[in-house]
Amino acid sequence: MSSPVRVRFAPSPTGYLHIGGARTALFNWLFARHHGGTFVLRIEDTDAARNTLEAMAAIYDGLRWLGLQWDEGPQAGGDFGPYFQSERNAIYERALKKLQDAGHIFEDNGALRFRSPREHVVVHDLVAGDIDFDLTNPETHPDMTIRRPDGSWIFHFVNVVDDIEMKISHVIRGDDHLSNTPKHIELYRALGVEPPQFAHIPLIHNQNGTKMSKRDEGAAVSYYMEHGYLPEAVVNYLCLLGWSPKDDRQKMSIDEVVRDFTLKHIVKGEATFDPAKLHWLNGEYARELPFDRFYSLAIAALKRAGIDVEKFDDAYLRAALHTCEKKIAVFDELPSYAGFYFTDEISYPPDTAAKQFTPENKPRLQAVRDAFAAADPFDAMQIEAALRKTAADLGVKLGVLVHPTRLAVTGSTAGPSLYHLLEVLGCEKVLARIDRAVQQFYAG
C-alpha cells in the first residue's frame, strides 16, 4: 500500500469490554500486523458522567489478555497523543474554528450544527462495496449537531477530527456505524481532508438471530478470563466470527491468521456466536498445553472455586492434576471433575447411587476393599491387577466393579483414570471412602 497503514480501536470506558468490541480490536490489530502497520488505542471518554476507572482497566486488561498490545495509546505513548478525547479539547476547538471560518457551522438553540451540503454521498466500503446515501432531504437527514449547548462535543465530530489528526488510514468498525459514515465523509470534505478507507464488519448475533447485547452471558471478555478459557482459543474463535480463511480451517495459530488476514475475506452476513464451538475449540487448545501451564491454570481455577490448595503439598497437587491433563475443555470444569481430590466430604447423586449401590454390589464393594487393602505397592498397576482378579473371582465383568468403586471414592461415575486416581489418593483414603459408602448405603 502506498501510505502507511494506521488503524485504531476507540472504545468508551463506560462498561466492560464487549466481545464485539474485542473482535473489532482484533480485526484492526490483524490488519495492522498483516501490513506491518500501526495499531492505535484511543479512549473516547468525553462522557464524563458514565466513565469509570473500572471500565478503563477492563479495556486494558482484556486487550492484553487477548494479546492485542497496542503500538500507540495510553500507557504506550506515541507521536499523535494525547490518546484520551477528554484531553484533546484544544484540537477540537481548532477544527471547529476551521469549519466556522468556512461557513459550515450555524447555531441552533445554543447548539452548534454542521450545515450539510445536501448531496448524495457514495461510501466506498471495502467490505460492503459502494453504497449511495441520499442526504439531500433535511427531514430524513437533519443537519448534524457538532457541539451541545453545554459545550460538550458530539461523537461524530471528535471521531473524525481524531482520525484526521492521528493519520488513520483505515477505519475498521462494526456495520452499525455504516449509516453514520456519509455524515463523517461530509465532515472530512469540509475540513479539506481525504477520508480514510472504510471497512464495516458484521455485528455478532446470538444463535436466535438477536444482536449480542451486554445482558447476554458471555458478552464480556472478562467472562472468559474468569471462567478458565484460554486467550489463544478465544482469539482463534473471534477470528472466525465474520472472517474466513481460504480453506475450511478452524484451528489456526495467530501467526497463520496474521499471514492470511485480508479484508476481502470478511463475510458480509451476520456473524453468529456459537458457545459450543468456542467450548470445543478451547478444548483443542487445552489438550496441547505443556503441563506447567496446565498446572498453573488449574490451580487458579481451583482457587476460584474456593478450594484451599495450600493444604496440599506440591507433589500431591501435581500428581492429581496430571490425571486431569487433556480431559477438560475449560478450566472451570476442573473443580467438579477433580474436586474429590481436595475434600473427604463426598456426596452421591441419588439416581446414580440407586443404580450403583444395589444390594448385590455390597459384597462386591467389600471384596474390592479387601483386595485394595492387600495391594502392595498401592500403585496403578497393582490396583488394576487387584480389580481384575476380584472380578474374575466373583465371576463378573470388570465394569461391574469399576463403576460402584469409582462412585464410592469420587462421588461420580466419570472422571480421571480410575487406577491412577486411586493411586494418587492413597490406600488409606480409598479404604476409608469405600467404608463410608458401604456404611451409608448398606447400614443394617
Tab-separated table of C-alpha atoms in Angstrom, residues 47-324:
chain	number	residue	atom	x	y	z
A	47	ASP	CA	-18.959	11.215	28.520
A	48	ALA	CA	-17.558	12.085	31.947
A	49	ALA	CA	-20.730	11.098	33.792
A	50	ARG	CA	-20.527	7.477	32.611
A	51	ASN	CA	-16.765	6.892	32.516
A	52	THR	CA	-15.270	4.684	35.236
A	53	LEU	CA	-11.769	3.620	36.164
A	54	GLU	CA	-13.017	0.018	36.344
A	55	ALA	CA	-14.170	0.181	32.736
A	56	MET	CA	-10.818	1.665	31.700
A	57	ALA	CA	-8.983	-1.164	33.435
A	58	ALA	CA	-11.287	-3.721	31.779
A	59	ILE	CA	-10.284	-2.390	28.355
A	60	TYR	CA	-6.553	-2.585	29.096
A	61	ASP	CA	-6.744	-5.958	30.838
A	62	GLY	CA	-8.990	-7.501	28.204
A	63	LEU	CA	-6.851	-6.402	25.254
A	64	ARG	CA	-3.662	-7.560	26.943
A	65	TRP	CA	-5.206	-10.914	27.919
A	66	LEU	CA	-6.116	-11.429	24.258
A	67	GLY	CA	-2.570	-10.499	23.235
A	68	LEU	CA	-3.660	-7.328	21.395
A	69	GLN	CA	-0.922	-4.967	22.510
A	70	TRP	CA	-1.332	-1.515	21.019
A	71	ASP	CA	1.532	0.370	19.373
A	72	GLU	CA	0.301	3.826	20.332
A	73	GLY	CA	-2.086	4.960	23.017
A	74	PRO	CA	-2.436	5.105	26.799
A	75	GLN	CA	0.480	3.517	28.630
A	76	ALA	CA	2.305	3.146	25.300
A	77	GLY	CA	2.783	6.757	24.183
A	78	GLY	CA	3.153	7.898	20.594
A	79	ASP	CA	3.532	10.977	18.419
A	80	PHE	CA	-0.184	11.694	17.965
A	81	GLY	CA	-1.427	11.997	21.523
A	82	PRO	CA	-2.977	12.711	23.831
A	83	TYR	CA	-4.923	9.466	23.360
A	84	PHE	CA	-7.821	10.398	25.640
A	85	GLN	CA	-10.503	12.519	23.987
A	86	SER	CA	-11.029	14.357	27.276
A	87	GLU	CA	-7.520	15.796	26.847
A	88	ARG	CA	-7.913	16.884	23.220
A	89	ASN	CA	-10.244	19.863	23.608
A	90	ALA	CA	-7.822	22.378	22.070
A	91	ILE	CA	-7.567	20.215	18.944
A	92	TYR	CA	-11.357	20.129	18.593
A	93	GLU	CA	-11.566	23.909	19.062
A	94	ARG	CA	-9.144	24.445	16.172
A	95	ALA	CA	-11.110	22.125	13.898
A	96	LEU	CA	-14.368	23.829	14.842
A	97	LYS	CA	-12.914	27.260	14.047
A	98	LYS	CA	-11.815	25.991	10.642
A	99	LEU	CA	-15.377	24.878	9.892
A	100	GLN	CA	-16.800	28.138	11.226
A	101	ASP	CA	-14.440	30.229	9.133
A	102	ALA	CA	-15.510	28.282	6.040
A	103	GLY	CA	-19.211	28.889	6.794
A	104	HIS	CA	-20.086	25.265	7.621
A	105	ILE	CA	-21.408	25.898	11.149
A	106	PHE	CA	-24.580	27.584	12.385
A	107	GLU	CA	-26.088	27.998	15.830
A	108	ASP	CA	-29.404	26.422	16.743
A	109	ASN	CA	-30.800	26.989	20.263
A	110	GLY	CA	-27.332	27.113	21.763
A	111	ALA	CA	-26.058	24.081	19.882
A	112	LEU	CA	-23.578	24.283	17.019
A	113	ARG	CA	-24.595	22.350	13.929
A	114	PHE	CA	-22.866	21.386	10.694
A	115	ARG	CA	-24.584	22.597	7.553
A	116	SER	CA	-24.943	19.620	5.241
A	117	PRO	CA	-24.070	20.232	1.572
A	118	ARG	CA	-27.271	18.303	0.740
A	119	GLU	CA	-25.864	15.826	-1.743
A	120	HIS	CA	-25.501	12.140	-2.492
A	121	VAL	CA	-22.513	10.610	-0.730
A	122	VAL	CA	-21.102	7.341	-2.018
A	123	VAL	CA	-19.313	5.282	0.608
A	124	HIS	CA	-16.652	3.060	-0.936
A	125	ASP	CA	-16.663	0.332	1.687
A	126	LEU	CA	-14.023	-2.401	1.494
A	127	VAL	CA	-16.499	-4.981	2.819
A	128	ALA	CA	-19.976	-3.797	1.834
A	129	GLY	CA	-18.985	-2.309	-1.528
A	130	ASP	CA	-20.176	1.044	-2.881
A	131	ILE	CA	-23.270	2.427	-1.166
A	132	ASP	CA	-25.040	5.587	-2.308
A	133	PHE	CA	-26.524	7.620	0.561
A	134	ASP	CA	-29.004	10.350	-0.327
A	135	LEU	CA	-28.537	13.199	2.171
A	136	THR	CA	-30.499	15.752	0.186
A	137	ASN	CA	-33.641	15.612	2.343
A	138	PRO	CA	-33.313	17.570	5.626
A	139	GLU	CA	-36.363	15.754	7.000
A	140	THR	CA	-34.650	12.360	6.910
A	141	HIS	CA	-31.077	13.652	7.330
A	142	PRO	CA	-31.126	16.769	9.531
A	143	ASP	CA	-28.040	18.899	9.947
A	144	MET	CA	-25.662	17.220	12.357
A	145	THR	CA	-25.014	18.671	15.803
A	146	ILE	CA	-21.317	19.279	16.435
A	147	ARG	CA	-21.439	20.752	19.915
A	148	ARG	CA	-24.188	20.641	22.513
A	149	PRO	CA	-25.410	23.786	24.296
A	150	ASP	CA	-23.440	22.704	27.393
A	151	GLY	CA	-20.198	22.781	25.379
A	152	SER	CA	-19.713	19.024	25.119
A	153	TRP	CA	-18.741	17.528	21.773
A	154	ILE	CA	-20.770	15.115	19.667
A	155	PHE	CA	-19.174	11.750	18.873
A	156	HIS	CA	-19.277	12.179	15.077
A	157	PHE	CA	-17.209	15.346	15.101
A	158	VAL	CA	-14.458	14.358	17.517
A	159	ASN	CA	-14.243	10.914	15.950
A	160	VAL	CA	-13.490	12.417	12.544
A	161	VAL	CA	-11.085	15.023	13.927
A	162	ASP	CA	-9.157	12.387	15.865
A	163	ASP	CA	-8.883	10.113	12.829
A	164	ILE	CA	-7.526	13.046	10.818
A	165	GLU	CA	-5.044	14.152	13.470
A	166	MET	CA	-3.854	10.580	14.138
A	167	LYS	CA	-3.476	9.937	10.393
A	168	ILE	CA	-5.732	6.891	10.450
A	169	SER	CA	-5.606	5.195	7.042
A	170	HIS	CA	-8.373	2.608	7.521
A	171	VAL	CA	-11.452	2.721	9.732
A	172	ILE	CA	-12.484	-0.863	10.520
A	173	ARG	CA	-15.591	-0.969	12.707
A	174	GLY	CA	-18.974	-2.590	13.196
A	175	ASP	CA	-21.542	-2.196	10.436
A	176	ASP	CA	-23.878	-0.421	12.867
A	177	HIS	CA	-21.707	2.637	12.085
A	178	LEU	CA	-22.197	2.348	8.334
A	179	SER	CA	-25.166	4.747	8.326
A	180	ASN	CA	-23.011	7.375	10.096
A	181	THR	CA	-20.246	7.184	7.532
A	182	PRO	CA	-21.693	9.544	4.875
A	183	LYS	CA	-22.030	12.246	7.542
A	184	HIS	CA	-18.423	11.655	8.508
A	185	ILE	CA	-17.343	11.919	4.884
A	186	GLU	CA	-19.070	15.307	4.674
A	187	LEU	CA	-17.005	16.449	7.651
A	188	TYR	CA	-13.771	15.180	6.097
A	189	ARG	CA	-14.504	17.082	2.929
A	190	ALA	CA	-15.421	20.257	4.795
A	191	LEU	CA	-12.117	20.028	6.674
A	192	GLY	CA	-10.273	19.606	3.369
A	193	VAL	CA	-9.073	16.084	4.084
A	194	GLU	CA	-9.329	12.893	2.054
A	195	PRO	CA	-11.349	10.352	4.077
A	196	PRO	CA	-9.699	7.146	5.204
A	197	GLN	CA	-10.768	3.836	3.688
A	198	PHE	CA	-13.746	2.284	5.450
A	199	ALA	CA	-14.474	-1.355	6.222
A	200	HIS	CA	-17.628	-2.199	8.148
A	201	ILE	CA	-17.689	-5.676	9.631
A	202	PRO	CA	-20.829	-7.672	10.514
A	203	LEU	CA	-22.135	-7.481	14.050
A	204	ILE	CA	-22.111	-10.521	16.307
A	205	HIS	CA	-25.515	-12.135	16.835
A	206	ASN	CA	-26.805	-14.806	19.147
A	207	GLN	CA	-27.940	-18.117	17.700
A	208	ASN	CA	-31.543	-16.897	17.756
A	209	GLY	CA	-30.617	-14.046	15.437
A	210	THR	CA	-30.705	-11.236	18.005
A	211	LYS	CA	-27.808	-8.838	18.371
A	212	MET	CA	-25.467	-9.920	21.151
A	213	SER	CA	-26.077	-7.399	23.922
A	214	LYS	CA	-24.453	-6.588	27.234
A	215	ARG	CA	-27.144	-8.603	29.013
A	216	ASP	CA	-26.133	-11.869	27.338
A	217	GLU	CA	-23.935	-14.312	29.223
A	218	GLY	CA	-20.557	-14.426	27.559
A	219	ALA	CA	-20.857	-10.911	26.109
A	220	ALA	CA	-17.946	-9.618	28.207
A	221	VAL	CA	-14.314	-10.561	27.598
A	222	SER	CA	-13.916	-10.778	31.380
A	223	TYR	CA	-16.329	-13.754	31.361
A	224	TYR	CA	-13.745	-15.818	29.504
A	225	MET	CA	-10.911	-14.510	31.641
A	226	GLU	CA	-12.768	-15.591	34.783
A	227	HIS	CA	-14.132	-18.946	33.568
A	228	GLY	CA	-10.987	-20.738	32.564
A	229	TYR	CA	-10.844	-20.106	28.833
A	230	LEU	CA	-7.532	-19.803	27.009
A	231	PRO	CA	-6.888	-16.447	25.315
A	232	GLU	CA	-5.430	-18.095	22.214
A	233	ALA	CA	-8.624	-20.132	21.808
A	234	VAL	CA	-10.866	-17.078	22.253
A	235	VAL	CA	-8.787	-15.118	19.728
A	236	ASN	CA	-8.902	-18.026	17.270
A	237	TYR	CA	-12.683	-18.211	17.628
A	238	LEU	CA	-13.159	-14.453	17.256
A	239	CYS	CA	-11.137	-14.585	14.036
A	240	LEU	CA	-13.778	-16.932	12.603
A	241	LEU	CA	-16.650	-14.579	13.504
A	242	GLY	CA	-17.074	-12.610	10.320
A	243	TRP	CA	-13.818	-13.645	8.630
A	244	SER	CA	-12.999	-16.822	6.787
A	245	PRO	CA	-9.660	-18.181	5.558
A	246	LYS	CA	-9.387	-19.539	2.047
A	247	ASP	CA	-9.973	-23.096	3.212
A	248	ASP	CA	-12.076	-24.670	5.960
A	249	ARG	CA	-9.502	-24.396	8.729
A	250	GLN	CA	-10.909	-23.887	12.207
A	251	LYS	CA	-7.881	-24.069	14.475
A	252	MET	CA	-5.234	-21.552	13.448
A	253	SER	CA	-2.271	-20.004	15.191
A	254	ILE	CA	-2.249	-16.233	15.429
A	255	ASP	CA	0.775	-16.142	13.113
A	256	GLU	CA	-1.229	-18.018	10.467
A	257	VAL	CA	-4.110	-15.578	10.781
A	258	VAL	CA	-1.820	-12.535	10.557
A	259	ARG	CA	-0.299	-14.022	7.395
A	260	ASP	CA	-3.675	-14.721	5.765
A	261	PHE	CA	-5.848	-11.868	7.065
A	262	THR	CA	-7.369	-9.684	4.358
A	263	LEU	CA	-10.488	-7.550	4.360
A	264	LYS	CA	-11.771	-9.224	1.197
A	265	HIS	CA	-12.336	-12.412	3.186
A	266	ILE	CA	-14.633	-10.705	5.691
A	267	VAL	CA	-18.096	-12.208	5.359
A	268	LYS	CA	-20.901	-9.752	4.642
A	269	GLY	CA	-23.605	-11.637	6.545
A	270	GLU	CA	-24.103	-11.508	10.301
A	271	ALA	CA	-21.679	-13.457	12.488
A	272	THR	CA	-23.368	-15.979	14.804
A	273	PHE	CA	-21.785	-16.637	18.183
A	274	ASP	CA	-21.795	-20.358	18.989
A	275	PRO	CA	-20.720	-21.053	22.608
A	276	ALA	CA	-20.469	-24.790	21.894
A	277	LYS	CA	-17.971	-24.218	19.093
A	278	LEU	CA	-15.842	-21.978	21.305
A	279	HIS	CA	-16.003	-24.627	24.048
A	280	TRP	CA	-14.814	-27.274	21.576
A	281	LEU	CA	-12.033	-25.072	20.234
A	282	ASN	CA	-10.868	-24.239	23.752
A	283	GLY	CA	-10.653	-27.958	24.447
A	284	GLU	CA	-8.450	-28.438	21.392
A	285	TYR	CA	-6.030	-25.845	22.751
A	286	ALA	CA	-6.250	-27.132	26.325
A	287	ARG	CA	-5.174	-30.612	25.241
A	288	GLU	CA	-1.969	-29.194	23.774
A	289	LEU	CA	-0.861	-27.246	26.845
A	290	PRO	CA	2.515	-28.072	28.374
A	291	PHE	CA	1.984	-29.377	31.884
A	292	ASP	CA	3.491	-26.381	33.686
A	293	ARG	CA	0.989	-24.013	32.096
A	294	PHE	CA	-1.847	-26.504	32.572
A	295	TYR	CA	-0.865	-26.763	36.231
A	296	SER	CA	-0.829	-23.009	36.874
A	297	LEU	CA	-4.189	-22.502	35.157
A	298	ALA	CA	-5.657	-25.484	37.008
A	299	ILE	CA	-4.521	-24.150	40.387
A	300	ALA	CA	-6.077	-20.780	39.553
A	301	ALA	CA	-9.376	-22.489	38.646
A	302	LEU	CA	-9.393	-24.474	41.890
A	303	LYS	CA	-8.783	-21.288	43.878
A	304	ARG	CA	-11.638	-19.524	42.065
A	305	ALA	CA	-13.873	-22.374	43.169
A	306	GLY	CA	-12.913	-21.826	46.811
A	307	ILE	CA	-10.634	-24.859	47.130
A	308	ASP	CA	-7.779	-24.266	49.565
A	309	VAL	CA	-4.928	-25.761	47.576
A	310	GLU	CA	-2.418	-24.554	50.171
A	311	LYS	CA	-3.445	-27.506	52.350
A	312	PHE	CA	-1.858	-29.938	49.892
A	313	ASP	CA	1.804	-30.409	49.082
A	314	ASP	CA	3.093	-29.733	45.596
A	315	ALA	CA	3.787	-33.393	44.798
A	316	TYR	CA	0.180	-34.356	45.582
A	317	LEU	CA	-1.233	-31.459	43.555
A	318	ARG	CA	0.924	-32.293	40.562
A	319	ALA	CA	0.079	-35.987	40.707
A	320	ALA	CA	-3.641	-35.222	40.970
A	321	LEU	CA	-3.605	-32.715	38.130
A	322	HIS	CA	-1.560	-34.988	35.889
A	323	THR	CA	-4.584	-37.295	35.833
A	324	CYS	CA	-6.715	-34.406	34.530
